[in-house]
Coordinates of C-alpha atoms in Angstrom, one line a residue:
Chain A
M520 CA 1.6 -15.7 14.2
F521 CA 0.7 -12.5 12.5
L522 CA 1.0 -10.5 15.6
S523 CA 4.1 -12.0 17.1
R524 CA 7.4 -10.9 15.6
H525 CA 9.6 -11.9 18.5
R526 CA 10.4 -15.4 17.4
T527 CA 13.5 -17.1 16.4
T528 CA 14.2 -17.1 12.7
P529 CA 13.7 -20.0 10.4
H530 CA 17.4 -20.7 10.9
G531 CA 17.0 -20.8 14.6
Q532 CA 19.0 -17.6 15.2
S533 CA 18.0 -15.6 18.2
R534 CA 17.0 -12.0 18.2
G535 CA 20.1 -10.9 20.1
L536 CA 22.6 -12.2 17.6
R537 CA 23.5 -8.8 16.5
P538 CA 24.6 -6.5 19.3
R539 CA 21.9 -4.0 20.2
T540 CA 22.1 -0.8 22.1
T541 CA 22.7 -1.8 25.7
A542 CA 20.5 1.0 27.0
V543 CA 17.6 -0.3 25.0
V544 CA 17.9 -3.9 26.2
V545 CA 18.9 -3.4 29.8
A546 CA 17.4 0.0 30.7
G547 CA 14.2 -0.2 28.6
M548 CA 12.0 1.2 31.3
A549 CA 14.3 4.1 32.0
L550 CA 14.4 5.0 28.3
T551 CA 10.6 4.8 28.2
A552 CA 10.5 7.4 30.9
A553 CA 12.9 9.6 28.9
L554 CA 10.8 9.1 25.8
V555 CA 7.6 10.2 27.4
A556 CA 9.3 13.1 29.0
A557 CA 10.8 14.5 25.8
P558 CA 9.4 17.9 25.0
A559 CA 8.6 17.0 21.3
I560 CA 6.2 14.3 22.5
A561 CA 4.6 15.9 25.5
G562 CA 1.3 14.3 26.2
S563 CA 0.0 11.0 27.4
I564 CA 0.1 9.2 24.1
G565 CA 2.1 6.0 24.2
V566 CA 2.5 5.7 27.9
S567 CA 0.4 2.6 28.4
S568 CA 1.7 0.7 25.5
S569 CA 5.4 1.6 25.9
A570 CA 5.1 0.4 29.5
G571 CA 4.1 -3.0 28.2
A572 CA 0.3 -3.0 28.7
T573 CA -1.4 -5.6 26.6
A574 CA -4.7 -3.8 25.7
A575 CA -5.2 -3.7 22.0
V576 CA -5.6 -0.3 20.5
V577 CA -7.3 0.0 17.1
G578 CA -6.2 3.1 15.4
P579 CA -4.7 6.0 17.3
A580 CA -5.3 6.3 21.1
S581 CA -7.4 9.4 20.5
I582 CA -8.5 11.2 17.4
S583 CA -7.2 14.4 18.9
S584 CA -3.7 12.9 19.5
T585 CA -1.7 14.7 16.9
S586 CA 1.8 14.5 18.3
G587 CA 3.9 12.5 15.9
R588 CA 0.8 11.5 13.8
L589 CA 1.9 13.2 10.6
L590 CA 5.5 12.3 11.1
A591 CA 4.7 8.6 11.6
S592 CA 2.6 8.6 8.5
N593 CA 5.8 8.8 6.5
C594 CA 6.4 5.2 7.5
Y595 CA 3.1 3.9 6.0
Q596 CA 4.1 3.9 2.4
C597 CA 6.4 1.0 3.2
H598 CA 4.9 -0.4 6.4
G599 CA 1.2 -0.1 5.7
T600 CA -1.4 2.3 7.2
Y601 CA -0.6 2.8 10.9
G602 CA 2.4 0.5 10.4
T603 CA 0.3 -2.6 10.0
G604 CA 2.0 -4.4 7.1
G605 CA 4.4 -4.0 4.3
F606 CA 8.1 -4.8 4.9
E607 CA 7.4 -5.2 8.6
R608 CA 4.7 -4.6 11.1
L609 CA 5.5 -1.6 13.4
S610 CA 2.3 -0.9 15.2
G611 CA 2.1 -2.4 18.7
E612 CA 5.8 -2.5 19.2
S613 CA 6.9 -0.6 22.3
A614 CA 8.1 2.9 21.9
T615 CA 11.4 1.9 23.4
E616 CA 12.0 -0.9 20.9
L617 CA 10.9 1.3 17.9
Y618 CA 13.1 4.2 19.0
G619 CA 16.1 1.8 19.5
E620 CA 15.7 0.4 16.0
L621 CA 15.3 3.8 14.4
K622 CA 18.5 5.1 16.2
E623 CA 20.3 2.0 15.1
F624 CA 19.4 2.6 11.5
A625 CA 20.2 6.3 11.8
A626 CA 23.7 5.5 13.1
S627 CA 24.3 2.8 10.4
T628 CA 27.1 3.5 8.0
S629 CA 25.6 0.9 5.5
S630 CA 25.6 2.3 2.0
N631 CA 23.0 -0.2 0.9
N632 CA 20.3 0.1 3.5
I633 CA 17.3 2.2 2.6
M634 CA 16.2 2.4 6.3
A635 CA 19.6 3.8 7.2
A636 CA 19.2 6.4 4.5
H637 CA 15.7 7.2 5.6
A638 CA 16.3 7.3 9.4
A639 CA 19.3 9.6 9.0
G640 CA 17.1 12.3 7.7
Y641 CA 15.2 12.7 11.0
T642 CA 16.1 14.6 14.1
D643 CA 16.3 12.7 17.4
A644 CA 13.1 14.4 18.7
Q645 CA 11.3 13.4 15.5
L646 CA 12.4 9.7 15.9
R647 CA 11.1 9.7 19.5
A648 CA 7.8 11.2 18.4
I649 CA 7.4 8.6 15.6
A650 CA 8.2 5.7 18.0
V651 CA 5.7 6.9 20.7
Y652 CA 3.0 7.4 18.1
L653 CA 3.4 4.1 16.4
S654 CA 3.5 2.2 19.7
T655 CA -0.1 3.1 20.1
A656 CA -1.3 3.0 16.5
G657 CA -3.4 0.2 15.0
R658 CA -3.2 -3.4 16.0
Chain B
M1078 CA -15.2 -6.3 1.8
Q1079 CA -16.3 -7.0 5.4
R1080 CA -13.6 -6.6 8.0
R1081 CA -13.7 -10.2 9.2
D1082 CA -13.4 -11.4 5.6
F1083 CA -10.3 -9.2 5.1
L1084 CA -8.7 -10.5 8.3
G1085 CA -9.5 -14.0 7.2
L1086 CA -7.5 -13.4 4.1
V1087 CA -4.6 -12.0 6.1
A1088 CA -4.6 -15.0 8.3
T1089 CA -4.6 -17.3 5.4
G1090 CA -1.9 -15.4 3.6
T1091 CA 0.4 -15.6 6.6
L1092 CA -0.2 -19.2 7.7
G1093 CA 3.0 -21.0 8.2
V1094 CA 5.1 -17.8 7.9
V1095 CA 7.7 -17.3 10.6
T1096 CA 8.0 -13.6 11.1
L1097 CA 11.5 -12.3 11.3
P1098 CA 13.1 -10.3 14.1
A1099 CA 13.7 -6.6 13.5
W1100 CA 17.4 -6.8 13.1
L1101 CA 17.0 -9.0 10.1
R1102 CA 14.9 -6.4 8.4
F1103 CA 16.3 -5.7 4.8
V1104 CA 18.6 -8.7 5.3
E1105 CA 16.3 -11.5 4.5
P1106 CA 13.1 -10.9 2.5
E1107 CA 9.9 -10.8 4.5
P1108 CA 6.8 -11.8 2.6
A1109 CA 4.6 -8.9 1.6
R1110 CA 1.6 -8.6 3.8
A1111 CA -1.6 -6.7 3.3
A1112 CA -2.1 -4.0 5.8
S1113 CA -5.1 -4.2 8.0
L1114 CA -8.0 -1.9 7.1
I1115 CA -8.2 0.7 9.9
P1116 CA -11.6 1.8 11.0
V1117 CA -12.7 5.4 10.7
P1118 CA -12.9 6.6 14.3
N1119 CA -16.5 7.1 15.5
D1120 CA -16.2 10.8 16.2
S1121 CA -18.9 13.4 15.3
T1122 CA -16.9 16.5 16.3
L1123 CA -16.7 17.7 12.7
K1124 CA -20.3 16.9 11.9
G1125 CA -21.5 19.4 9.3
K1126 CA -18.1 20.0 7.9
R1127 CA -17.2 18.9 4.3
V1128 CA -14.0 18.6 2.3
I1129 CA -14.0 18.3 -1.5
V1130 CA -11.0 16.5 -3.0
V1131 CA -10.4 16.7 -6.8
G1132 CA -8.4 14.0 -8.4
G1133 CA -8.1 10.3 -7.4
G1134 CA -4.4 9.8 -7.9
M1135 CA -1.8 9.1 -5.3
A1136 CA -2.1 12.4 -3.5
G1137 CA -5.8 13.0 -3.8
T1138 CA -6.8 9.5 -2.8
A1139 CA -4.4 9.5 0.2
A1140 CA -5.8 12.9 1.2
A1141 CA -9.4 11.6 1.1
K1142 CA -8.6 8.5 3.1
Y1143 CA -6.6 10.3 5.8
L1144 CA -9.2 13.1 6.1
R1145 CA -11.6 10.4 7.2
L1146 CA -9.1 8.5 9.4
W1147 CA -8.0 11.7 11.2
G1148 CA -11.3 13.6 10.9
G1149 CA -13.6 10.9 12.1
T1150 CA -17.0 9.8 11.0
G1151 CA -18.4 13.3 11.4
L1152 CA -16.3 14.8 8.6
A1153 CA -17.9 14.4 5.1
V1154 CA -15.3 13.9 2.4
T1155 CA -16.2 13.9 -1.3
L1156 CA -13.7 12.7 -4.0
I1157 CA -14.3 13.8 -7.5
E1158 CA -12.5 11.7 -10.2
Q1159 CA -13.3 11.2 -13.9
A1160 CA -11.9 7.7 -14.2
P1161 CA -13.6 4.6 -12.7
A1162 CA -10.2 3.4 -11.5
Y1163 CA -6.6 4.6 -11.2
T1164 CA -3.8 3.2 -13.3
S1165 CA -0.5 3.3 -11.5
N1166 CA 2.4 5.2 -13.2
I1167 CA 4.7 3.4 -10.8
M1168 CA 5.8 0.0 -12.4
S1169 CA 4.3 1.0 -15.8
N1170 CA 7.7 0.8 -17.5
M1171 CA 7.5 -2.9 -16.8
V1172 CA 4.4 -3.1 -19.0
L1173 CA 6.4 -1.7 -21.9
V1174 CA 8.7 -4.7 -21.8
G1175 CA 6.1 -7.3 -21.2
E1176 CA 6.8 -8.0 -17.5
R1177 CA 3.5 -6.8 -16.2
T1178 CA 0.0 -6.3 -17.6
L1179 CA -1.6 -2.9 -17.7
S1180 CA -4.6 -4.3 -15.8
S1181 CA -2.3 -5.3 -12.9
L1182 CA -1.7 -1.6 -12.3
N1183 CA -5.4 -0.8 -11.8
Y1184 CA -6.7 0.4 -8.4
T1185 CA -10.4 1.0 -7.7
Y1186 CA -12.0 3.3 -5.2
N1187 CA -14.0 0.5 -3.6
S1188 CA -12.2 0.7 -0.2
L1189 CA -12.4 4.4 -0.2
K1190 CA -16.1 4.2 -0.7
S1191 CA -17.2 1.2 1.3
W1192 CA -14.6 1.1 4.1
Y1193 CA -13.6 4.7 4.6
G1194 CA -16.9 6.2 3.8
V1195 CA -15.7 8.7 1.2
T1196 CA -18.3 9.8 -1.3
V1197 CA -16.8 9.2 -4.7
V1198 CA -18.3 11.1 -7.6
Q1199 CA -17.3 10.1 -11.1
G1200 CA -17.2 13.2 -13.2
R1201 CA -14.9 15.7 -14.9
V1202 CA -14.2 19.0 -13.2
A1203 CA -14.6 21.9 -15.7
S1204 CA -13.5 24.7 -13.4
V1205 CA -12.3 25.5 -10.0
N1206 CA -13.5 28.6 -8.0
P1207 CA -10.9 29.0 -5.3
S1208 CA -12.7 32.0 -3.7
A1209 CA -15.7 29.8 -3.0
R1210 CA -13.7 26.6 -2.4
S1211 CA -15.9 25.0 -5.0
V1212 CA -15.6 23.2 -8.3
T1213 CA -18.1 22.9 -11.2
L1214 CA -18.3 19.7 -13.1
A1215 CA -18.8 19.3 -16.8
N1216 CA -22.4 18.4 -16.2
G1217 CA -23.0 21.6 -14.3
A1218 CA -23.0 20.2 -10.8
V1219 CA -21.3 22.3 -8.2
Y1220 CA -19.4 21.0 -5.1
A1221 CA -18.3 23.3 -2.3
G1222 CA -16.6 22.6 1.0
D1223 CA -15.1 24.0 4.1
A1224 CA -11.8 23.1 2.4
L1225 CA -10.9 22.2 -1.1
V1226 CA -8.1 19.8 -2.0
V1227 CA -7.0 19.9 -5.7
A1228 CA -4.8 17.0 -6.9
P1229 CA -5.4 16.9 -10.7
G1230 CA -1.9 15.7 -11.7
L1231 CA -0.2 17.1 -14.8
E1232 CA -1.0 18.1 -18.3
F1233 CA 1.4 17.4 -21.2
T1234 CA 2.4 20.2 -23.5
G1235 CA 3.5 20.1 -27.2
L1236 CA 7.0 19.8 -28.7
P1237 CA 8.6 21.6 -31.7
G1238 CA 7.9 20.6 -35.3
H1239 CA 5.4 17.9 -36.4
Y1240 CA 4.8 16.3 -33.1
D1241 CA 1.6 14.2 -32.7
V1242 CA 1.1 12.4 -29.4
N1243 CA -1.3 10.0 -31.1
L1244 CA 1.6 8.7 -33.2
T1245 CA 4.5 9.0 -30.8
P1246 CA 2.9 8.4 -27.3
H1247 CA 4.7 9.6 -24.2
A1248 CA 3.2 7.0 -22.0
W1249 CA 4.1 9.2 -19.0
Q1250 CA 0.5 8.8 -17.8
A1251 CA -0.1 5.1 -17.5
G1252 CA -3.1 3.9 -19.6
P1253 CA -3.8 3.4 -23.3
Q1254 CA -0.6 5.1 -24.3
T1255 CA 1.3 2.6 -22.3
A1256 CA -0.2 -0.2 -24.3
Q1257 CA 0.3 1.6 -27.5
L1258 CA 4.0 2.2 -26.8
A1259 CA 4.4 -1.5 -25.7
N1260 CA 2.9 -2.5 -29.1
Q1261 CA 5.2 -0.2 -31.0
L1262 CA 8.2 -1.8 -29.3
A1263 CA 7.0 -5.3 -29.9
S1264 CA 6.5 -4.7 -33.6
M1265 CA 9.8 -2.8 -34.1
P1266 CA 12.2 -4.6 -36.4
N1267 CA 15.7 -5.6 -35.2
G1268 CA 18.2 -3.0 -36.1
A1269 CA 15.8 0.0 -35.7
D1270 CA 16.6 2.3 -32.8
V1271 CA 14.6 3.5 -29.8
V1272 CA 14.8 7.2 -29.1
I1273 CA 13.5 8.6 -25.8
T1274 CA 13.6 12.3 -24.9
V1275 CA 13.6 13.8 -21.4
P1276 CA 12.1 17.2 -20.7
R1277 CA 13.7 19.9 -18.6
A1278 CA 13.1 19.4 -14.9
P1279 CA 10.8 19.5 -13.1
Y1280 CA 8.8 16.7 -14.5
R1281 CA 7.0 13.7 -13.0
C1282 CA 9.2 11.0 -11.5
P1283 CA 12.9 12.2 -11.8
P1284 CA 14.4 8.7 -12.2
G1285 CA 11.6 7.6 -14.5
P1286 CA 13.1 8.3 -17.9
Y1287 CA 16.4 6.8 -16.9
E1288 CA 14.6 3.7 -15.6
R1289 CA 12.7 3.4 -18.8
A1290 CA 15.9 3.6 -20.9
C1291 CA 17.4 0.8 -18.7
V1292 CA 14.6 -1.7 -18.9
I1293 CA 14.0 -1.1 -22.7
A1294 CA 17.7 -1.4 -23.4
D1295 CA 17.7 -4.6 -21.4
W1296 CA 14.8 -5.8 -23.5
L1297 CA 16.5 -4.8 -26.8
K1298 CA 19.6 -6.7 -25.8
A1299 CA 17.6 -9.9 -25.6
N1300 CA 15.0 -9.3 -28.3
R1301 CA 16.4 -6.8 -30.8
P1302 CA 20.2 -7.2 -30.4
S1303 CA 21.1 -5.0 -33.4
S1304 CA 19.0 -2.1 -32.1
R1305 CA 20.3 0.8 -30.0
L1306 CA 18.7 3.1 -27.5
Y1307 CA 19.3 6.8 -27.4
L1308 CA 18.3 8.8 -24.3
L1309 CA 18.2 12.5 -25.2
D1310 CA 18.1 14.6 -22.0
A1311 CA 17.2 18.3 -22.0
N1312 CA 18.9 18.5 -18.6
P1313 CA 22.6 19.1 -18.2
G1314 CA 23.1 15.6 -16.8
I1315 CA 21.4 12.6 -15.2
L1316 CA 19.3 14.2 -12.5
V1317 CA 19.3 11.5 -9.8
E1318 CA 21.2 8.3 -9.0
Q1319 CA 24.0 9.4 -11.3
T1320 CA 26.4 6.6 -10.4
N1321 CA 23.8 3.8 -10.8
F1322 CA 22.4 5.0 -14.1
A1323 CA 25.8 5.9 -15.5
N1324 CA 27.0 2.4 -14.7
A1325 CA 24.0 0.9 -16.3
F1326 CA 24.2 3.0 -19.4
A1327 CA 27.9 2.0 -19.9
G1328 CA 27.1 -1.7 -19.6
R1329 CA 28.7 -1.9 -16.1
N1330 CA 26.1 -4.1 -14.7
A1331 CA 25.1 -7.7 -14.9
S1332 CA 23.0 -7.4 -18.1
G1333 CA 25.6 -5.6 -20.1
Y1334 CA 23.3 -3.5 -22.3
T1335 CA 24.3 0.0 -23.2
V1336 CA 22.4 3.3 -23.6
T1337 CA 23.7 6.2 -25.7
Y1338 CA 23.1 9.1 -23.3
R1339 CA 23.1 12.8 -24.5
H1340 CA 22.6 15.8 -22.3
D1341 CA 21.7 19.5 -22.9
V1342 CA 19.5 18.4 -25.7
A1343 CA 17.4 21.1 -27.4
I1344 CA 14.8 19.7 -29.8
T1345 CA 14.3 21.8 -33.0
D1346 CA 12.1 19.5 -34.9
L1347 CA 10.2 16.3 -34.1
D1348 CA 8.5 14.4 -36.9
S1349 CA 6.0 11.9 -35.4
V1350 CA 5.0 10.6 -38.9
G1351 CA 8.5 9.9 -40.1
K1352 CA 9.8 9.1 -36.6
A1353 CA 12.7 11.4 -36.9
I1354 CA 14.2 14.0 -34.5
T1355 CA 16.5 17.0 -35.1
Y1356 CA 18.3 18.4 -32.1
T1357 CA 21.5 19.9 -30.7
Y1358 CA 23.3 18.6 -27.6
R1359 CA 26.5 19.2 -25.7
D1360 CA 29.1 16.5 -25.7
D1361 CA 31.0 15.7 -22.5
A1362 CA 33.7 18.2 -23.5
G1363 CA 31.0 20.9 -23.6
V1364 CA 31.1 21.2 -27.4
S1365 CA 27.7 21.8 -29.0
K1366 CA 26.8 19.2 -31.6
A1367 CA 23.9 19.1 -34.1
V1368 CA 22.0 16.0 -35.2
T1369 CA 19.6 16.3 -38.2
A1370 CA 16.7 14.0 -38.7
Q1371 CA 17.9 11.0 -36.6
R1372 CA 15.6 8.1 -37.5
A1373 CA 13.9 5.9 -34.9
G1374 CA 12.0 2.7 -35.0
V1375 CA 10.2 3.8 -31.9
L1376 CA 10.2 7.5 -31.0
N1377 CA 9.2 8.2 -27.4
P1378 CA 9.3 11.9 -26.7
I1379 CA 8.3 12.8 -23.1
P1380 CA 7.1 16.4 -23.4
P1381 CA 7.2 19.0 -20.7
M1382 CA 4.3 18.9 -18.2
Q1383 CA 2.6 21.4 -16.0
A1384 CA -0.5 21.9 -13.8
P1385 CA -3.6 21.4 -15.8
A1386 CA -5.9 24.1 -17.1
I1387 CA -8.4 23.9 -14.3
L1388 CA -5.6 25.1 -11.9
R1389 CA -4.0 27.6 -14.3
D1390 CA -7.4 29.2 -15.3
A1391 CA -8.3 29.5 -11.6
G1392 CA -5.3 31.8 -11.0
L1393 CA -3.6 29.2 -8.7
C1394 CA -0.4 28.9 -10.7
T1395 CA 2.9 30.7 -11.3
V1396 CA 5.6 30.1 -13.9
N1397 CA 8.6 28.0 -13.1
T1398 CA 11.7 29.8 -14.4
A1399 CA 13.6 26.6 -15.0
N1400 CA 11.3 25.1 -17.6
G1401 CA 8.7 27.8 -18.3
M1402 CA 5.9 25.5 -17.0
Q1403 CA 3.2 26.5 -14.6
Y1404 CA 2.7 24.9 -11.2
A1405 CA 0.6 25.8 -8.1
P1406 CA 2.7 27.4 -5.4
V1407 CA 1.8 26.2 -1.9
Q1408 CA 2.8 26.7 1.7
A1409 CA 5.3 24.1 2.9
L1410 CA 3.6 23.3 6.2
T1411 CA 0.1 22.7 4.9
F1412 CA 0.1 22.6 1.0
E1413 CA -2.4 25.5 1.2
S1414 CA -2.2 27.8 -1.8
S1415 CA 0.3 30.6 -1.3
V1416 CA -0.9 32.7 -4.2
P1417 CA -0.7 36.2 -2.7
T1418 CA -3.7 38.5 -2.2
S1419 CA -2.1 41.2 -4.4
A1420 CA 1.3 42.4 -5.5
T1421 CA 1.6 44.4 -2.3
N1422 CA -0.2 42.0 0.1
P1423 CA 1.6 38.6 0.5
A1424 CA -1.2 37.1 2.6
P1425 CA -2.6 34.0 0.9
R1426 CA -5.5 34.9 -1.4
Y1427 CA -7.3 31.6 -1.2
P1428 CA -7.4 30.2 2.3
G1429 CA -8.9 26.7 2.5
V1430 CA -7.6 25.8 -1.0
Y1431 CA -5.0 23.1 -0.9
V1432 CA -3.0 21.7 -3.9
V1433 CA -1.2 18.4 -3.5
G1434 CA 0.6 16.1 -5.8
D1435 CA 2.5 16.7 -9.0
S1436 CA 0.8 20.0 -9.9
S1437 CA 2.0 21.7 -6.7
A1438 CA 5.2 23.6 -6.2
V1439 CA 6.6 23.5 -2.6
P1440 CA 9.2 26.0 -1.6
A1441 CA 12.5 24.1 -1.2
E1442 CA 16.1 25.0 -0.6
W1443 CA 19.4 23.4 0.4
Y1444 CA 19.9 22.6 4.0
P1445 CA 21.1 25.6 6.1
G1446 CA 24.8 26.0 5.7
Y1447 CA 25.1 24.2 2.3
T1448 CA 28.0 25.6 0.4
G1449 CA 28.1 23.2 -2.6
V1450 CA 27.3 23.9 -6.2
P1451 CA 23.6 23.9 -7.0
T1452 CA 22.5 20.8 -9.0
V1453 CA 19.6 20.7 -11.4
G1454 CA 16.7 18.8 -9.9
I1455 CA 17.9 19.0 -6.3
P1456 CA 16.7 20.2 -3.8
A1457 CA 13.3 20.6 -5.3
I1458 CA 10.5 18.4 -3.9
P1459 CA 10.1 15.8 -6.6
K1460 CA 6.9 15.1 -8.4
A1461 CA 6.2 11.5 -7.6
G1462 CA 3.7 9.1 -6.2
H1463 CA 5.3 8.1 -2.9
I1464 CA 5.8 11.7 -1.8
G1465 CA 2.5 12.7 -3.4
N1466 CA 0.8 10.3 -1.0
Q1467 CA 2.6 12.1 1.9
E1468 CA 1.5 15.5 0.5
G1469 CA -2.1 14.3 0.7
K1470 CA -1.6 13.3 4.3
T1471 CA 0.1 16.6 5.1
A1472 CA -2.9 18.6 3.7
A1473 CA -5.3 16.2 5.5
S1474 CA -3.6 16.7 8.8
A1475 CA -3.6 20.5 8.4
I1476 CA -7.3 20.6 7.4
V1477 CA -8.5 18.3 10.2
R1478 CA -6.5 20.2 12.8
R1479 CA -7.8 23.5 11.7
L1480 CA -11.4 22.4 11.4
R1481 CA -11.1 21.1 15.0
G1482 CA -9.9 24.5 16.1
D1483 CA -6.3 23.5 16.7
T1484 CA -4.4 26.7 16.6
T1485 CA -1.0 25.1 17.3
L1486 CA -0.5 24.2 13.7
G1487 CA 1.9 27.0 13.0
A1488 CA 4.1 25.6 15.7
E1489 CA 4.2 22.2 14.1
T1490 CA 7.8 22.4 13.0
D1491 CA 8.3 18.7 12.8
L1492 CA 7.0 18.3 9.2
V1493 CA 9.0 15.8 7.2
L1494 CA 8.4 14.8 3.6
N1495 CA 9.9 11.5 2.5
S1496 CA 10.4 10.6 -1.1
A1497 CA 11.5 7.1 -1.8
C1498 CA 11.4 4.8 -4.8
Y1499 CA 12.8 1.7 -6.2
T1500 CA 14.0 1.6 -9.8
P1501 CA 14.4 -1.5 -12.0
I1502 CA 17.7 -1.6 -13.8
T1503 CA 17.1 -4.9 -15.5
R1504 CA 13.8 -6.6 -16.3
G1505 CA 12.1 -9.1 -14.0
N1506 CA 9.0 -10.0 -12.2
A1507 CA 7.8 -11.6 -8.9
T1508 CA 9.0 -15.1 -9.9
T1509 CA 12.1 -14.1 -11.8
P1510 CA 13.6 -11.0 -10.2
G1511 CA 15.7 -8.6 -12.2
T1512 CA 17.8 -6.0 -10.5
A1513 CA 16.9 -2.7 -9.0
T1514 CA 18.2 0.3 -7.1
W1515 CA 16.5 2.7 -4.7
L1516 CA 16.6 6.4 -4.0
S1517 CA 15.5 8.0 -0.8
A1518 CA 15.3 11.7 0.2
V1519 CA 14.1 13.3 3.5
Y1520 CA 13.0 16.9 3.5
E1521 CA 12.7 18.9 6.7
Y1522 CA 10.8 22.1 7.4
N1523 CA 12.7 25.3 8.0
P1524 CA 10.3 27.5 10.0
L1525 CA 12.5 30.6 9.5
A1526 CA 12.4 30.4 5.7
K1527 CA 9.0 28.6 5.7
S1528 CA 10.5 26.3 3.3
M1529 CA 11.5 22.6 2.9
Y1530 CA 15.1 21.5 2.6
A1531 CA 16.7 18.2 1.8
A1532 CA 18.3 17.1 5.0
Q1533 CA 22.1 17.0 5.0
G1534 CA 23.4 13.9 3.3
Q1535 CA 20.1 13.5 1.4
P1536 CA 19.2 12.1 -1.0
R1537 CA 20.9 8.7 -0.8
A1538 CA 20.8 6.0 -3.3
A1539 CA 21.4 2.2 -3.3
A1540 CA 25.1 1.3 -3.6
S1541 CA 24.3 -0.8 -6.7
A1542 CA 21.6 -2.7 -8.5
T1543 CA 20.7 -6.0 -6.8
T1544 CA 18.1 -8.7 -7.1
R1545 CA 17.3 -8.1 -3.4
N1546 CA 16.3 -4.5 -4.2
F1547 CA 14.1 -5.8 -7.0
S1548 CA 12.2 -8.0 -4.6
D1549 CA 12.0 -5.1 -2.1
M1550 CA 10.6 -3.0 -4.9
L1551 CA 7.6 -5.2 -5.2
V1552 CA 6.9 -5.0 -1.5
W1553 CA 7.3 -1.2 -1.6
F1554 CA 5.0 -0.9 -4.6
N1555 CA 2.2 -3.1 -3.1
T1556 CA 2.5 -1.3 0.2
V1557 CA 2.4 2.3 -1.1
M1558 CA -0.5 1.4 -3.3
G1559 CA -2.2 -0.2 -0.3
D1560 CA -1.6 2.8 1.9
T1561 CA -3.3 4.9 -0.8
F1562 CA -6.1 2.7 -2.1
A1563 CA -6.8 0.0 0.5

């Protein structure tokens, strides 16, 4: 239960109730390729997990993987070390899903959503780097 | 705690909880969960290297933890702290009004020691020798490292007149003074007034004094209905969350309390024995007014604060022209000291010495192209626990990368510092939530100016005070403390 977020809600609503970015849902693999190819996140980190591999990774993929590491650590004050708790677990989600959610928040016009306020302060390349790093961090 | 025991607790705590999908985040409350303890990577690359961290607050403790997480088992990390545990400043205003106990704000260094393998030394640092990257303790012991991280927090100064902190505690460093001020409030007769003073920025936790005024005024309304609260601000206006606080002060919120807010306050005499304050202020029309010997039932002056003597005496500080206080200038990308070699040589004099947390001063500016009017308090990097934690991580990242021979650090232009906090507007607790707001600011790095800047549109604040924000505040608090101490 702890590891599985992709359930229906207590009210039986499905995940797709609110429209999500079509590219994320339909063209997930294509976006994954784009993510990994982005210059800001050059390197192999995140490839296996964003492609849907199931191997559990404890901590970062490699101690020398520094791309996105410090950026992603901005999330931990609210989502736990390596994104393992707090408001919501982030680690282990695919890079595609994390990036899609971050972009959704960044584009939000909600005046009462702290994640919208937060995500709006990052560049697109930074959001990609965060998503790729978190997808491989802690399980 | 053994890892399997910890995981067992997590499993128990989440039994029967249906986790919510991402799109419901911040719409329906999700139960707070403890984060997993992350193992220190078994990596001996940095064997023989040692980092000394001074100060076990939000910044220093986070630095020590992440030095191990990112440096691996080979890197020796020593944390020097004089107290056996940390008392959180965050949430300490709730102790003043009886919604929390002081002991509920205590955090030990047990995880740091037993899980992350940090050597914790309990002792008082008497002096810092930045040239040798070493410190000397009061007992004479000397600790030196390949890098030195100094995170000693802030020291409080005096105030004009007959000010005695023992009689009129500031309680701006959570601990015995918090309990003392809470007792003063509890024993104050109905009809007596509470007077709180705010120092000129920068000071620790920009929204803190306004938050304190709100929760105490809310408490007065229920418990001392004939009493009033005066908030005397040395600054030209409310520094942050102007709309939310102005609404609260004017009674435009659910609780209906009021706060008499005065700005541009200059204290000329403060009598801690007679609990009286003499000062001038500017009314909203800009006219200067004088108040002589205003009496208070509880007088709570928050004095100016600066980097402590161990930093000032070590030559690591410069004077802030806004408030005359001293802080340690640091480089934005690394939090390494930026004190120059000499008047003619700007090269940093003390490589390997990092200052994080409230005593540091990070170069900050408006975002490129900003044409608005400068506002007091913005765009400076705030002195606060949430961002202090991130400053500790930033220094840890720089230190580990450099020790590993990573020369690309200068090209790491993706540094972001996030400051976020929740602020109670009315009293409450986990079972009976009050209302709260939030404030969030993202600072980006400008490689040309080698400076941080508040990203365009930042900071942003909650639209209003809500009970939902209050519940979120408790999740945030538990998580930021967990990311630092667990």
